[in-house]
Every structure is written in C-alpha cells, then in structure tokens.
Amino acid sequence: MLNVSAEVVVVGNGAIGSSIAFELQRRGHRVVLVGERARPFAASTAAGAMLGCFGEVTTSLLASESGRAKLATDYRARAEWPEWDHDLGVASADEQSLHVARGTVVLLNSMGTAAVDSGNFQTIEEALREYGEPYESVDPEQLDWLAPDELARALRGLYIPAEHAVDSHRLLGKLEAAFLRNGGRLVDTAAAGLEVQGDRVVGVRLVNEERLTGDQVVVAAGARSLALLDAVGEIRRRIPPLVSGYGVSALLEVDGGALPTSVMRTPNRAFACGIHCVPRGEGVLYVGGTNVLTQVPRRYATVRDLQFLLECAVDQLSAELPRSGVRAVQVGNRPVPADGFPLIGSLGIEGLWLATGTYRDGLHQSPLIAKFIAAAVEGAPWEPGPLTTFTPVRGPLSSGEREEIVESTVLQALASGYEQRWRVTPEWPVRIETQLRREYTKAVETLHPSFTPPPEFVARMDEGLRGKLADYYAAWS
C-alpha cells in the first residue's frame, strides 16, 4: 500500500497533466503526478507540437460562437509560450529553447477540393486580418526545401511569422525535470478510478489496487479521462462523451540533412489536420496529418494509416523523402468530445477537476490550462474569458446549424477521396455526394431532434458511438 498523501493528485502525465502539476508545485502545493512514464496512449508523445491557432482555422470553426471562443483560447494560449519556455528552462536547469521551427507556411495545393481547401485557406486569411495578425503571401515555388510531386503543386502560400513549433519530447522531459526539481512526486503507474466520499473526492485508486489520498484531484488523462469517473456516474452522463482521435506521425532522417526552417502545412481537410512537417534539428523531420475516431485508444499504427501518411508527405511536401530513413513511427490518441470542444473545470464534486477534450490543441493550450486549473484549485478568481465557456458538465455546444454540419461532412468525405487520388468518372462524385448527404442526414435526424455532433462523428457513426451520443443527449433533453 502506497503511503502517499498530497494536497493535489494530478492524473495524467501528458502535456496538460504535467503542466498542471508543475504549475501547482511551483506555487507551493504538494503535488503527486500519476501516469506511466512510457505514456503508451498519450497524444503528446506523437504531437507535431505546432503552436498555431490561425493555421487550424476552418470555415466550420468560425460558424459558431463556441468555435470562435476556441480560436480566442488558442490565441491567448499562444501568448503564454515565450514566458513558459523561459520558466521551464530555469526550473529544469535546461535553458535551451524548446522551439524547433520559426513561423508557419500554410500551403493551398491541388490535392483537396475547392470547397474544403480553398474555403479554409480563405478563412485563415480572413481570421488573420480580423485579429490584426502579421502575415504575408508567399509564392510556394520560391520556398526552399518544398518539392512536391507535379500533380500536387502548391498554388498559394501564407507565411505566419508568429506561429512556431516546439519539440514535444523535450517539452515532456523538461516538464518532468522542472516538476521534480520543485519537489513534486511521480507515481509510475496508471489510475483505475476515483475515491469519492459523499460530495467530495478523497483520492485516486491505481490499477495495482493501491490508493493515493488527496484533498483535490485533477483528471487530465486525455482520451481515457472519462473512464475514470465511474464513481460519479450520474455526473459523467452529463459530460460530452470522449472518443480517441487516433493519429500517426513519423520521424524521418532526411537524406542530406536539409530541413525547412518553418512549419509547413496544408489547411485542415478530410476530418484531419492537413499534411504537415516540422523540423526537429540534426536532419530529423516530423511528418503528421492523420486522424481517425476510435472508441478505444490505439497503441500501434495500422499499415494503412502509415502508408497514407507517408504517401501524402512524399506527394505534397517533398518528392525527395523516399530516400529518408524512418527513425520512429509514433501513435497518439487525441481526446475528442462529442461536441468538439474542451472539457475544462469543476465537475461539481468538491475538490474534483477535469482538464481534457482539447482535441488537436492540448499541447498548444497547456500553459494556459495549467494556470486556469491552478487558479481554480486555489479558489482564485479567473477573469471571464473563452476558457470559462468550456465547463465540462454541460449540454452540447453547437458547432453550427444541422444542414451546415451535414454539408461539411459530405464535402470533407469527398475531399478524402481526392487526397487519395481516387479515379472515378466525372458523374460519380455527384452520385456519391447525393448518397452521402442522404445517409448523413438520416443519421443525425434519427439520433436527436435538434442536437447534432460535429462532422467527424457524423462520418463515423457506428452503433457504439450512436449509443453514447444518445445517452448524453437524453441527459440534456
């Protein structure tokens, strides 16, 4: 039996959990951080760690107030990183900057569709202007390193000088070192559930049946967070259910060692974040761009998804990449809520907090979320802002009108075909579009009279997911 008690137990040692633990520990709290050091299912270990908010903008995101609040959260989080990078350097005794890429180039190429790619590219530019964010148009043919296949030529480009990237592995290492140097304690195992007495949390039960006691508990275990809430089952039913946004990335040793200096990426498309690459230094290039919703987090990549990723990287980024060595294949599981928006704040049980559901933005938002949760634990006031929109016990937040969501699902499904270079005669895309629109409309109309999940959920609506959504919607009907 572990004889460990703490003021705060933080469950989950990815970027968000580790950041919360470090922030609380350096404020003078006695903190225990729970999680397997290997992080077998974490999103952070496979992340490109792009500190971008405008590069992630889509027409769907800006179609709702909740989506605009999410963009505002990303914008505020980006401003936290210079100080966070410095503070982690001092606290970890490793003052080398975490940054590995300076600026982001967003590429509009010929591999998607006008409705999705051109629409999102235009919306990115509109959001940049709305926020007064510096950017410039660039000619992709004048960019060093970029060498796509001739059939995937980039047509336009935007350079966003303030959207950088960090090395996610070094970030996690620094967070751990900073936490320990400040007196924190690590427990290298997974949590199995919570200990609740009456209306307050009193600790955490581990998978080995040992227990940790704590005055406060923060659950930040990514895609597996809600599985730990059986002790508060009725509350859990009123939280948007989580699924895993499973993604594959690769670290490539580039032949000759030449790397881009900036992030290079396409706009989000086909339910994913667009193909992208991030220089990691010493001839190593990160490539990513996949996202598949699964109800159970995945440990390993499928051959199909790895093949798709590498083919997209070769076609759209550099035809020279086939000569590169594959140093590592990485798998991450993003926590994706049923309405697409974060789950941050109190669960209505004394001392119990949740910090998950950040989808593709968790690492980017982690400094801001850490300070938000630390203030909440201390009972300190937090000024009204975008994060307060995303309290976890809530009815479904809207990501747009039902017809708009169905239409977005159809268009992104078609875009995935073009990105995979499907060969169909001209009349078939119209026929497929008609059938998909009919299928998706029926799926959402038979699910609930008014609540509609985001396009990723509509496109992957199997019986298990339908049951989870129906239970959640019933709790708010």
Short mmCIF file of C-alpha atoms in Angstrom, two decimals:
data_model
loop_
_atom_site.label_atom_id
_atom_site.label_comp_id
_atom_site.label_asym_id
_atom_site.label_seq_id
_atom_site.Cartn_x
_atom_site.Cartn_y
_atom_site.Cartn_z
CA MET A 1 0.00 0.00 0.00
CA LEU A 2 1.41 3.37 -1.02
CA ASN A 3 1.63 5.71 1.92
CA VAL A 4 1.26 8.88 -0.12
CA SER A 5 -0.96 11.83 0.55
CA ALA A 6 -0.96 15.14 -1.26
CA GLU A 7 -2.75 18.40 -1.48
CA VAL A 8 -3.36 17.68 -5.17
CA VAL A 9 -3.23 14.47 -7.16
CA VAL A 10 -2.94 15.06 -10.93
CA VAL A 11 -3.94 12.05 -13.04
CA GLY A 12 -2.32 12.03 -16.46
CA ASN A 13 1.25 12.94 -17.38
CA GLY A 14 0.87 14.22 -20.92
CA ALA A 15 1.46 17.87 -21.75
CA ILE A 16 -1.65 19.11 -19.93
CA GLY A 17 -1.34 16.98 -16.78
CA SER A 18 2.40 17.60 -16.47
CA SER A 19 1.92 21.35 -16.97
CA ILE A 20 -0.78 21.49 -14.29
CA ALA A 21 1.40 19.51 -11.88
CA PHE A 22 4.40 21.78 -12.47
CA GLU A 23 2.35 24.97 -12.13
CA LEU A 24 0.79 23.84 -8.84
CA GLN A 25 4.08 22.57 -7.45
CA ARG A 26 5.93 25.80 -8.18
CA ARG A 27 3.12 27.70 -6.44
CA GLY A 28 3.97 25.80 -3.28
CA HIS A 29 1.44 22.97 -3.31
CA ARG A 30 2.33 19.36 -2.50
CA VAL A 31 1.54 17.51 -5.74
CA VAL A 32 1.62 13.88 -6.86
CA LEU A 33 1.58 13.22 -10.62
CA VAL A 34 0.16 9.84 -11.68
CA GLY A 35 0.88 8.20 -15.02
CA GLU A 36 3.02 5.61 -16.74
CA ARG A 37 6.30 7.24 -17.71
CA ALA A 38 6.17 5.46 -21.09
CA ARG A 39 2.87 7.27 -21.85
CA PRO A 40 1.62 4.44 -24.11
CA PHE A 41 -1.59 6.16 -25.29
CA ALA A 42 -0.79 9.86 -24.94
CA ALA A 43 -1.35 12.38 -27.70
CA SER A 44 1.64 14.48 -26.60
CA THR A 45 4.32 11.93 -27.46
CA ALA A 46 3.23 11.81 -31.11
CA ALA A 47 2.42 15.52 -31.50
CA GLY A 48 3.96 17.88 -34.01
CA ALA A 49 3.64 20.49 -31.25
CA MET A 50 2.70 23.32 -33.58
CA LEU A 51 1.90 26.43 -31.58
CA GLY A 52 -0.60 27.56 -34.15
CA CYS A 53 -4.07 28.92 -33.83
CA PHE A 54 -4.66 30.55 -37.22
CA GLY A 55 -3.24 27.59 -39.11
CA GLU A 56 -6.01 25.47 -37.53
CA VAL A 57 -8.87 27.78 -38.56
CA THR A 58 -11.64 26.35 -40.73
CA THR A 59 -14.92 27.64 -42.07
CA SER A 60 -16.70 25.24 -39.67
CA LEU A 61 -14.78 26.53 -36.66
CA LEU A 62 -15.91 30.10 -37.19
CA ALA A 63 -19.52 29.11 -37.88
CA SER A 64 -20.46 29.15 -34.17
CA GLU A 65 -19.86 31.17 -31.03
CA SER A 66 -18.22 28.15 -29.40
CA GLY A 67 -15.83 27.83 -32.32
CA ARG A 68 -14.88 31.47 -32.05
CA ALA A 69 -14.30 31.01 -28.31
CA LYS A 70 -11.97 28.13 -29.14
CA LEU A 71 -9.99 30.33 -31.52
CA ALA A 72 -9.82 33.03 -28.84
CA THR A 73 -8.49 30.40 -26.40
CA ASP A 74 -5.80 29.32 -28.86
CA TYR A 75 -4.83 32.93 -29.48
CA ARG A 76 -4.44 33.63 -25.79
CA ALA A 77 -2.57 30.36 -25.22
CA ARG A 78 -0.04 31.23 -27.91
CA ALA A 79 0.92 34.36 -25.98
CA GLU A 80 1.84 32.23 -22.94
CA TRP A 81 4.65 30.34 -24.65
CA PRO A 82 7.62 32.76 -24.54
CA GLU A 83 7.39 33.08 -20.75
CA TRP A 84 6.54 29.38 -20.33
CA ASP A 85 9.59 28.37 -22.38
CA HIS A 86 11.80 30.60 -20.22
CA ASP A 87 10.32 29.45 -16.91
CA LEU A 88 10.67 25.77 -17.82
CA GLY A 89 14.27 26.37 -18.81
CA VAL A 90 15.07 27.87 -15.44
CA ALA A 91 13.07 25.35 -13.40
CA SER A 92 14.51 22.32 -15.24
CA ALA A 93 18.09 23.64 -15.37
CA ASP A 94 17.97 23.25 -19.17
CA GLU A 95 17.75 26.70 -20.68
CA GLN A 96 17.92 25.67 -24.33
CA SER A 97 14.74 26.91 -26.00
CA LEU A 98 12.07 24.35 -26.86
CA HIS A 99 11.43 25.98 -30.23
CA VAL A 100 12.42 23.98 -33.31
CA ALA A 101 10.57 25.89 -36.06
CA ARG A 102 10.12 29.59 -36.63
CA GLY A 103 6.87 30.57 -38.26
CA THR A 104 4.35 28.57 -40.28
CA VAL A 105 3.74 28.35 -44.00
CA VAL A 106 0.16 27.35 -44.91
CA LEU A 107 0.01 25.83 -48.40
CA LEU A 108 -3.00 25.63 -50.68
CA ASN A 109 -2.30 22.77 -53.06
CA SER A 110 -4.19 20.79 -55.68
CA MET A 111 -4.75 17.62 -53.62
CA GLY A 112 -8.03 18.52 -51.92
CA THR A 113 -11.13 20.30 -53.13
CA ALA A 114 -12.04 23.91 -53.70
CA ALA A 115 -14.92 23.73 -51.22
CA VAL A 116 -12.74 22.49 -48.36
CA ASP A 117 -9.16 23.57 -49.05
CA SER A 118 -9.77 26.89 -50.77
CA GLY A 119 -12.56 27.68 -48.31
CA ASN A 120 -10.39 27.00 -45.27
CA PHE A 121 -7.39 28.82 -46.78
CA GLN A 122 -9.53 31.89 -47.38
CA THR A 123 -10.98 31.68 -43.85
CA ILE A 124 -7.47 31.51 -42.35
CA GLU A 125 -6.58 34.71 -44.16
CA GLU A 126 -9.80 36.40 -43.03
CA ALA A 127 -9.13 35.42 -39.40
CA LEU A 128 -5.58 36.78 -39.63
CA ARG A 129 -6.94 40.10 -40.83
CA GLU A 130 -9.68 40.14 -38.19
CA TYR A 131 -7.13 39.71 -35.38
CA GLY A 132 -4.64 42.11 -36.94
CA GLU A 133 -2.11 39.27 -37.09
CA PRO A 134 1.03 39.83 -39.22
CA TYR A 135 1.29 37.55 -42.25
CA GLU A 136 2.41 37.65 -45.84
CA SER A 137 1.54 35.90 -49.07
CA VAL A 138 4.33 33.77 -50.48
CA ASP A 139 4.97 32.06 -53.78
CA PRO A 140 5.33 28.34 -53.00
CA GLU A 141 7.66 27.86 -55.95
CA GLN A 142 10.14 30.22 -54.29
CA LEU A 143 10.21 28.32 -50.99
CA ASP A 144 13.40 26.49 -50.12
CA TRP A 145 13.10 22.74 -49.49
CA LEU A 146 9.48 22.33 -50.67
CA ALA A 147 9.46 19.95 -53.66
CA PRO A 148 6.04 18.30 -54.11
CA ASP A 149 5.03 15.94 -56.88
CA GLU A 150 3.99 17.86 -60.01
CA LEU A 151 0.40 16.65 -59.58
CA ALA A 152 0.29 18.08 -56.05
CA ARG A 153 1.78 21.51 -56.69
CA ALA A 154 1.17 24.20 -54.11
CA LEU A 155 -0.75 27.08 -55.68
CA ARG A 156 -0.67 29.71 -52.93
CA GLY A 157 1.01 30.18 -49.58
CA LEU A 158 0.67 32.24 -46.40
CA TYR A 159 3.57 32.81 -44.03
CA ILE A 160 2.53 33.41 -40.40
CA PRO A 161 5.70 34.52 -38.58
CA ALA A 162 4.35 34.16 -35.00
CA GLU A 163 3.16 30.53 -35.27
CA HIS A 164 6.10 28.38 -34.18
CA ALA A 165 6.59 24.77 -33.06
CA VAL A 166 8.37 23.07 -30.17
CA ASP A 167 9.84 19.60 -29.66
CA SER A 168 7.16 17.64 -27.79
CA HIS A 169 9.61 15.06 -26.41
CA ARG A 170 11.90 17.71 -24.97
CA LEU A 171 8.87 19.55 -23.59
CA LEU A 172 7.73 16.48 -21.66
CA GLY A 173 11.27 15.90 -20.39
CA LYS A 174 11.58 19.49 -19.20
CA LEU A 175 8.20 19.41 -17.50
CA GLU A 176 9.16 16.27 -15.59
CA ALA A 177 12.55 17.68 -14.58
CA ALA A 178 11.04 21.01 -13.53
CA PHE A 179 8.33 19.25 -11.50
CA LEU A 180 10.82 17.03 -9.68
CA ARG A 181 13.30 19.83 -9.03
CA ASN A 182 10.48 21.76 -7.37
CA GLY A 183 9.77 18.85 -5.03
CA GLY A 184 6.99 17.03 -6.89
CA ARG A 185 6.47 13.28 -6.72
CA LEU A 186 5.81 10.91 -9.63
CA VAL A 187 3.86 7.66 -9.42
CA ASP A 188 4.76 5.50 -12.43
CA THR A 189 1.51 3.62 -12.95
CA ALA A 190 -1.96 4.19 -14.33
CA ALA A 191 -5.03 5.27 -12.40
CA ALA A 192 -8.08 2.99 -12.29
CA GLY A 193 -10.66 5.31 -10.74
CA LEU A 194 -11.52 7.89 -8.12
CA GLU A 195 -12.23 7.61 -4.41
CA VAL A 196 -15.30 9.68 -3.52
CA GLN A 197 -16.97 10.09 -0.15
CA GLY A 198 -20.28 11.90 -0.11
CA ASP A 199 -19.95 15.03 -2.17
CA ARG A 200 -16.16 15.30 -2.22
CA VAL A 201 -13.23 13.47 -3.79
CA VAL A 202 -10.69 11.97 -1.38
CA GLY A 203 -8.17 10.24 -3.62
CA VAL A 204 -7.31 8.02 -6.56
CA ARG A 205 -7.30 4.23 -6.95
CA LEU A 206 -4.44 2.80 -9.03
CA VAL A 207 -4.52 -0.21 -11.34
CA ASN A 208 -2.44 -2.18 -8.81
CA GLU A 209 -5.23 -1.56 -6.22
CA GLU A 210 -3.08 0.84 -4.20
CA ARG A 211 -4.55 4.22 -3.29
CA LEU A 212 -3.41 7.81 -3.13
CA THR A 213 -5.16 10.31 -0.90
CA GLY A 214 -5.54 13.90 -1.91
CA ASP A 215 -7.53 16.97 -0.96
CA GLN A 216 -8.02 17.77 -4.64
CA VAL A 217 -7.83 15.65 -7.78
CA VAL A 218 -7.30 16.85 -11.34
CA VAL A 219 -8.15 14.33 -14.06
CA ALA A 220 -6.10 15.11 -17.18
CA ALA A 221 -5.72 11.64 -18.67
CA GLY A 222 -6.52 12.54 -22.26
CA ALA A 223 -8.82 10.22 -24.18
CA ARG A 224 -9.13 7.88 -21.16
CA SER A 225 -10.22 10.59 -18.70
CA LEU A 226 -13.94 9.84 -18.54
CA ALA A 227 -13.29 6.14 -18.00
CA LEU A 228 -12.00 7.12 -14.54
CA LEU A 229 -15.28 8.77 -13.49
CA ASP A 230 -17.43 5.74 -12.69
CA ALA A 231 -17.61 6.88 -9.05
CA VAL A 232 -19.57 9.93 -10.24
CA GLY A 233 -21.62 8.13 -12.88
CA GLU A 234 -24.60 10.48 -12.99
CA ILE A 235 -22.31 13.46 -13.48
CA ARG A 236 -20.33 11.58 -16.12
CA ARG A 237 -23.56 11.03 -18.06
CA ARG A 238 -23.95 14.82 -18.35
CA ILE A 239 -20.44 15.32 -19.75
CA PRO A 240 -19.92 15.08 -23.53
CA PRO A 241 -18.59 11.56 -24.16
CA LEU A 242 -14.98 11.25 -25.31
CA VAL A 243 -13.53 9.21 -28.13
CA SER A 244 -9.95 8.91 -29.33
CA GLY A 245 -8.74 10.85 -32.34
CA TYR A 246 -6.08 8.30 -33.21
CA GLY A 247 -3.23 9.71 -35.29
CA VAL A 248 0.06 8.51 -36.74
CA SER A 249 3.23 10.54 -37.15
CA ALA A 250 6.77 9.69 -38.21
CA LEU A 251 10.27 10.99 -37.54
CA LEU A 252 12.36 10.84 -40.70
CA GLU A 253 16.12 11.11 -41.07
CA VAL A 254 16.29 13.26 -44.19
CA ASP A 255 18.85 12.29 -46.78
CA GLY A 256 21.49 15.02 -46.82
CA GLY A 257 20.08 16.57 -43.63
CA ALA A 258 18.39 19.55 -45.32
CA LEU A 259 15.27 20.71 -43.45
CA PRO A 260 12.76 23.52 -43.77
CA THR A 261 13.12 26.25 -41.15
CA SER A 262 9.38 26.72 -40.65
CA VAL A 263 6.36 24.52 -40.13
CA MET A 264 4.84 23.62 -43.49
CA ARG A 265 1.24 22.52 -43.60
CA THR A 266 -1.94 22.47 -45.65
CA PRO A 267 -5.25 23.68 -44.20
CA ASN A 268 -7.31 21.16 -42.23
CA ARG A 269 -9.09 18.75 -44.53
CA ALA A 270 -10.92 15.42 -44.55
CA PHE A 271 -11.55 15.33 -40.77
CA ALA A 272 -7.80 15.75 -40.10
CA CYS A 273 -5.25 18.49 -39.65
CA GLY A 274 -3.84 18.54 -43.16
CA ILE A 275 -0.44 17.14 -44.06
CA HIS A 276 2.34 18.94 -42.18
CA CYS A 277 6.02 18.75 -41.36
CA VAL A 278 8.10 20.23 -38.55
CA PRO A 279 11.91 20.39 -38.46
CA ARG A 280 13.34 18.73 -35.34
CA GLY A 281 17.02 19.53 -35.96
CA GLU A 282 20.01 17.34 -36.79
CA GLY A 283 18.45 16.18 -40.03
CA VAL A 284 15.24 14.90 -38.41
CA LEU A 285 11.87 15.86 -39.85
CA TYR A 286 8.50 15.26 -38.18
CA VAL A 287 5.57 14.48 -40.52
CA GLY A 288 1.94 14.12 -39.50
CA GLY A 289 -1.59 14.55 -40.77
CA THR A 290 -3.92 11.68 -39.84
CA ASN A 291 -6.96 11.49 -37.60
CA VAL A 292 -9.37 8.56 -37.17
CA LEU A 293 -12.03 8.45 -34.46
CA THR A 294 -11.90 5.25 -32.42
CA GLN A 295 -13.81 4.39 -29.27
CA VAL A 296 -10.77 2.68 -27.73
CA PRO A 297 -7.32 4.37 -27.80
CA ARG A 298 -4.86 2.64 -30.11
CA ARG A 299 -1.31 1.63 -29.16
CA TYR A 300 0.01 0.84 -32.65
CA ALA A 301 -0.32 2.33 -36.12
CA THR A 302 -2.07 0.43 -38.86
CA VAL A 303 -0.15 -0.19 -42.07
CA ARG A 304 -2.92 1.60 -43.99
CA ASP A 305 -2.62 4.81 -41.98
CA LEU A 306 1.18 4.84 -42.04
CA GLN A 307 1.17 4.25 -45.79
CA PHE A 308 -1.34 7.08 -46.30
CA LEU A 309 0.73 9.47 -44.17
CA LEU A 310 3.99 8.78 -45.98
CA GLU A 311 2.38 8.92 -49.42
CA CYS A 312 0.85 12.32 -48.59
CA ALA A 313 4.20 13.59 -47.28
CA VAL A 314 6.00 12.48 -50.45
CA ASP A 315 3.31 13.82 -52.80
CA GLN A 316 2.60 17.13 -51.11
CA LEU A 317 5.82 18.12 -49.35
CA SER A 318 8.90 16.63 -50.96
CA ALA A 319 9.39 14.02 -53.65
CA GLU A 320 12.88 13.55 -52.16
CA LEU A 321 11.55 11.96 -48.96
CA PRO A 322 11.57 8.31 -50.16
CA ARG A 323 15.34 8.32 -49.61
CA SER A 324 14.85 9.25 -45.95
CA GLY A 325 15.20 6.80 -43.10
CA VAL A 326 12.27 6.14 -40.77
CA ARG A 327 13.62 6.76 -37.28
CA ALA A 328 10.31 6.28 -35.46
CA VAL A 329 6.60 5.69 -36.05
CA GLN A 330 4.53 7.39 -33.36
CA VAL A 331 0.90 6.92 -32.32
CA GLY A 332 -1.16 9.43 -30.36
CA ASN A 333 -4.74 9.47 -29.10
CA ARG A 334 -6.32 12.92 -29.04
CA PRO A 335 -9.26 13.38 -26.64
CA VAL A 336 -12.25 14.32 -28.81
CA PRO A 337 -15.54 15.31 -27.07
CA ALA A 338 -18.91 14.69 -28.66
CA ASP A 339 -19.39 18.39 -29.41
CA GLY A 340 -15.77 19.04 -30.39
CA PHE A 341 -14.92 21.49 -27.60
CA PRO A 342 -12.68 21.26 -24.50
CA LEU A 343 -13.76 19.97 -21.08
CA ILE A 344 -12.07 22.24 -18.56
CA GLY A 345 -13.13 22.99 -14.98
CA SER A 346 -15.08 21.72 -11.97
CA LEU A 347 -17.14 18.52 -12.05
CA GLY A 348 -19.46 19.71 -9.28
CA ILE A 349 -17.84 17.42 -6.69
CA GLU A 350 -15.76 19.23 -4.09
CA GLY A 351 -12.09 19.07 -5.00
CA LEU A 352 -12.58 17.37 -8.40
CA TRP A 353 -11.45 18.96 -11.67
CA LEU A 354 -11.30 17.87 -15.30
CA ALA A 355 -8.88 19.04 -18.00
CA THR A 356 -9.25 17.17 -21.29
CA GLY A 357 -11.19 17.20 -24.55
CA THR A 358 -8.75 19.57 -26.24
CA TYR A 359 -8.64 17.55 -29.49
CA ARG A 360 -5.67 18.87 -31.52
CA ASP A 361 -4.95 21.84 -29.25
CA GLY A 362 -3.95 20.29 -25.92
CA LEU A 363 -0.21 20.77 -26.06
CA HIS A 364 -0.63 24.25 -27.52
CA GLN A 365 -3.12 25.27 -24.80
CA SER A 366 -1.29 23.52 -21.93
CA PRO A 367 0.35 26.59 -20.29
CA LEU A 368 -2.95 28.47 -20.24
CA ILE A 369 -4.94 25.47 -18.98
CA ALA A 370 -2.33 24.87 -16.25
CA LYS A 371 -2.72 28.40 -14.94
CA PHE A 372 -6.52 28.23 -15.21
CA ILE A 373 -6.74 24.97 -13.22
CA ALA A 374 -4.17 26.14 -10.67
CA ALA A 375 -6.20 29.27 -10.03
CA ALA A 376 -9.37 27.16 -9.68
CA VAL A 377 -7.71 24.80 -7.20
CA GLU A 378 -6.60 27.79 -5.14
CA GLY A 379 -10.04 29.36 -5.31
CA ALA A 380 -8.58 32.41 -7.02
CA PRO A 381 -10.83 34.42 -9.34
CA TRP A 382 -10.28 33.91 -13.06
CA GLU A 383 -11.47 36.70 -15.27
CA PRO A 384 -14.32 35.76 -17.63
CA GLY A 385 -12.84 34.57 -20.88
CA PRO A 386 -13.01 31.87 -23.53
CA LEU A 387 -11.90 29.02 -21.24
CA THR A 388 -14.89 29.55 -18.95
CA THR A 389 -17.10 28.64 -21.94
CA PHE A 390 -15.93 25.05 -21.78
CA THR A 391 -17.10 23.87 -18.34
CA PRO A 392 -17.24 20.05 -18.61
CA VAL A 393 -20.73 19.38 -17.18
CA ARG A 394 -22.77 20.94 -19.96
CA GLY A 395 -25.29 20.43 -22.67
CA PRO A 396 -23.96 20.03 -26.21
CA LEU A 397 -22.26 23.13 -27.59
CA SER A 398 -23.24 23.86 -31.17
CA SER A 399 -20.67 23.69 -33.95
CA GLY A 400 -23.16 25.06 -36.48
CA GLU A 401 -26.59 24.51 -37.95
CA ARG A 402 -27.55 20.90 -38.72
CA GLU A 403 -27.63 21.42 -42.50
CA GLU A 404 -24.21 23.09 -42.37
CA ILE A 405 -22.74 20.18 -40.38
CA VAL A 406 -24.13 17.59 -42.78
CA GLU A 407 -22.84 19.57 -45.75
CA SER A 408 -19.38 19.88 -44.17
CA THR A 409 -19.34 16.12 -43.55
CA VAL A 410 -20.17 15.41 -47.18
CA LEU A 411 -17.56 17.81 -48.53
CA GLN A 412 -14.80 16.51 -46.27
CA ALA A 413 -15.62 12.91 -47.15
CA LEU A 414 -15.28 13.77 -50.83
CA ALA A 415 -12.03 15.65 -50.15
CA SER A 416 -10.55 12.49 -48.64
CA GLY A 417 -11.15 10.72 -51.95
CA TYR A 418 -9.33 13.38 -53.94
CA GLU A 419 -6.42 13.42 -51.48
CA GLN A 420 -6.06 9.66 -52.02
CA ARG A 421 -6.17 10.22 -55.79
CA TRP A 422 -9.30 8.23 -56.43
CA ARG A 423 -10.01 7.52 -60.08
CA VAL A 424 -13.68 7.96 -60.89
CA THR A 425 -15.50 9.18 -63.95
CA PRO A 426 -16.96 12.71 -63.68
CA GLU A 427 -20.51 11.63 -62.90
CA TRP A 428 -19.55 9.53 -59.87
CA PRO A 429 -18.59 12.30 -57.39
CA VAL A 430 -22.07 13.81 -57.85
CA ARG A 431 -23.73 10.45 -57.26
CA ILE A 432 -21.56 9.76 -54.21
CA GLU A 433 -22.27 13.22 -52.84
CA THR A 434 -26.02 12.69 -53.17
CA GLN A 435 -25.85 9.33 -51.42
CA LEU A 436 -23.62 10.62 -48.60
CA ARG A 437 -25.89 13.60 -47.99
CA ARG A 438 -28.89 11.27 -47.72
CA GLU A 439 -27.02 8.87 -45.40
CA TYR A 440 -25.64 11.56 -43.08
CA THR A 441 -28.94 13.43 -42.89
CA LYS A 442 -30.74 10.25 -41.85
CA ALA A 443 -28.02 9.51 -39.26
CA VAL A 444 -28.40 12.83 -37.46
CA GLU A 445 -32.17 13.09 -37.76
CA THR A 446 -32.70 9.67 -36.17
CA LEU A 447 -30.18 10.45 -33.42
CA HIS A 448 -31.88 13.50 -31.88
CA PRO A 449 -34.44 16.12 -32.98
CA SER A 450 -32.04 19.05 -32.55
CA PHE A 451 -28.59 18.10 -31.16
CA THR A 452 -26.08 17.41 -33.94
CA PRO A 453 -22.49 16.19 -33.40
CA PRO A 454 -19.53 17.57 -35.41
CA PRO A 455 -18.69 16.17 -38.87
CA GLU A 456 -16.07 13.71 -37.56
CA PHE A 457 -18.77 11.98 -35.50
CA VAL A 458 -21.38 12.05 -38.26
CA ALA A 459 -18.96 10.33 -40.65
CA ARG A 460 -18.00 7.60 -38.12
CA MET A 461 -21.46 6.89 -36.67
CA ASP A 462 -21.39 3.22 -35.68
CA GLU A 463 -23.78 1.67 -33.14
CA GLY A 464 -21.42 2.07 -30.19
CA LEU A 465 -20.88 5.76 -30.84
CA ARG A 466 -24.59 6.28 -31.55
CA GLY A 467 -25.42 4.75 -28.15
CA LYS A 468 -23.00 7.04 -26.29
CA LEU A 469 -24.34 10.12 -28.03
CA ALA A 470 -27.97 9.09 -27.43
CA ASP A 471 -27.32 8.62 -23.68
CA TYR A 472 -25.64 12.00 -23.42
CA TYR A 473 -28.33 13.80 -25.40
CA ALA A 474 -31.02 12.14 -23.30
CA ALA A 475 -29.40 13.54 -20.15
CA TRP A 476 -29.94 17.05 -21.54
CA SER A 477 -33.30 16.58 -23.20
#
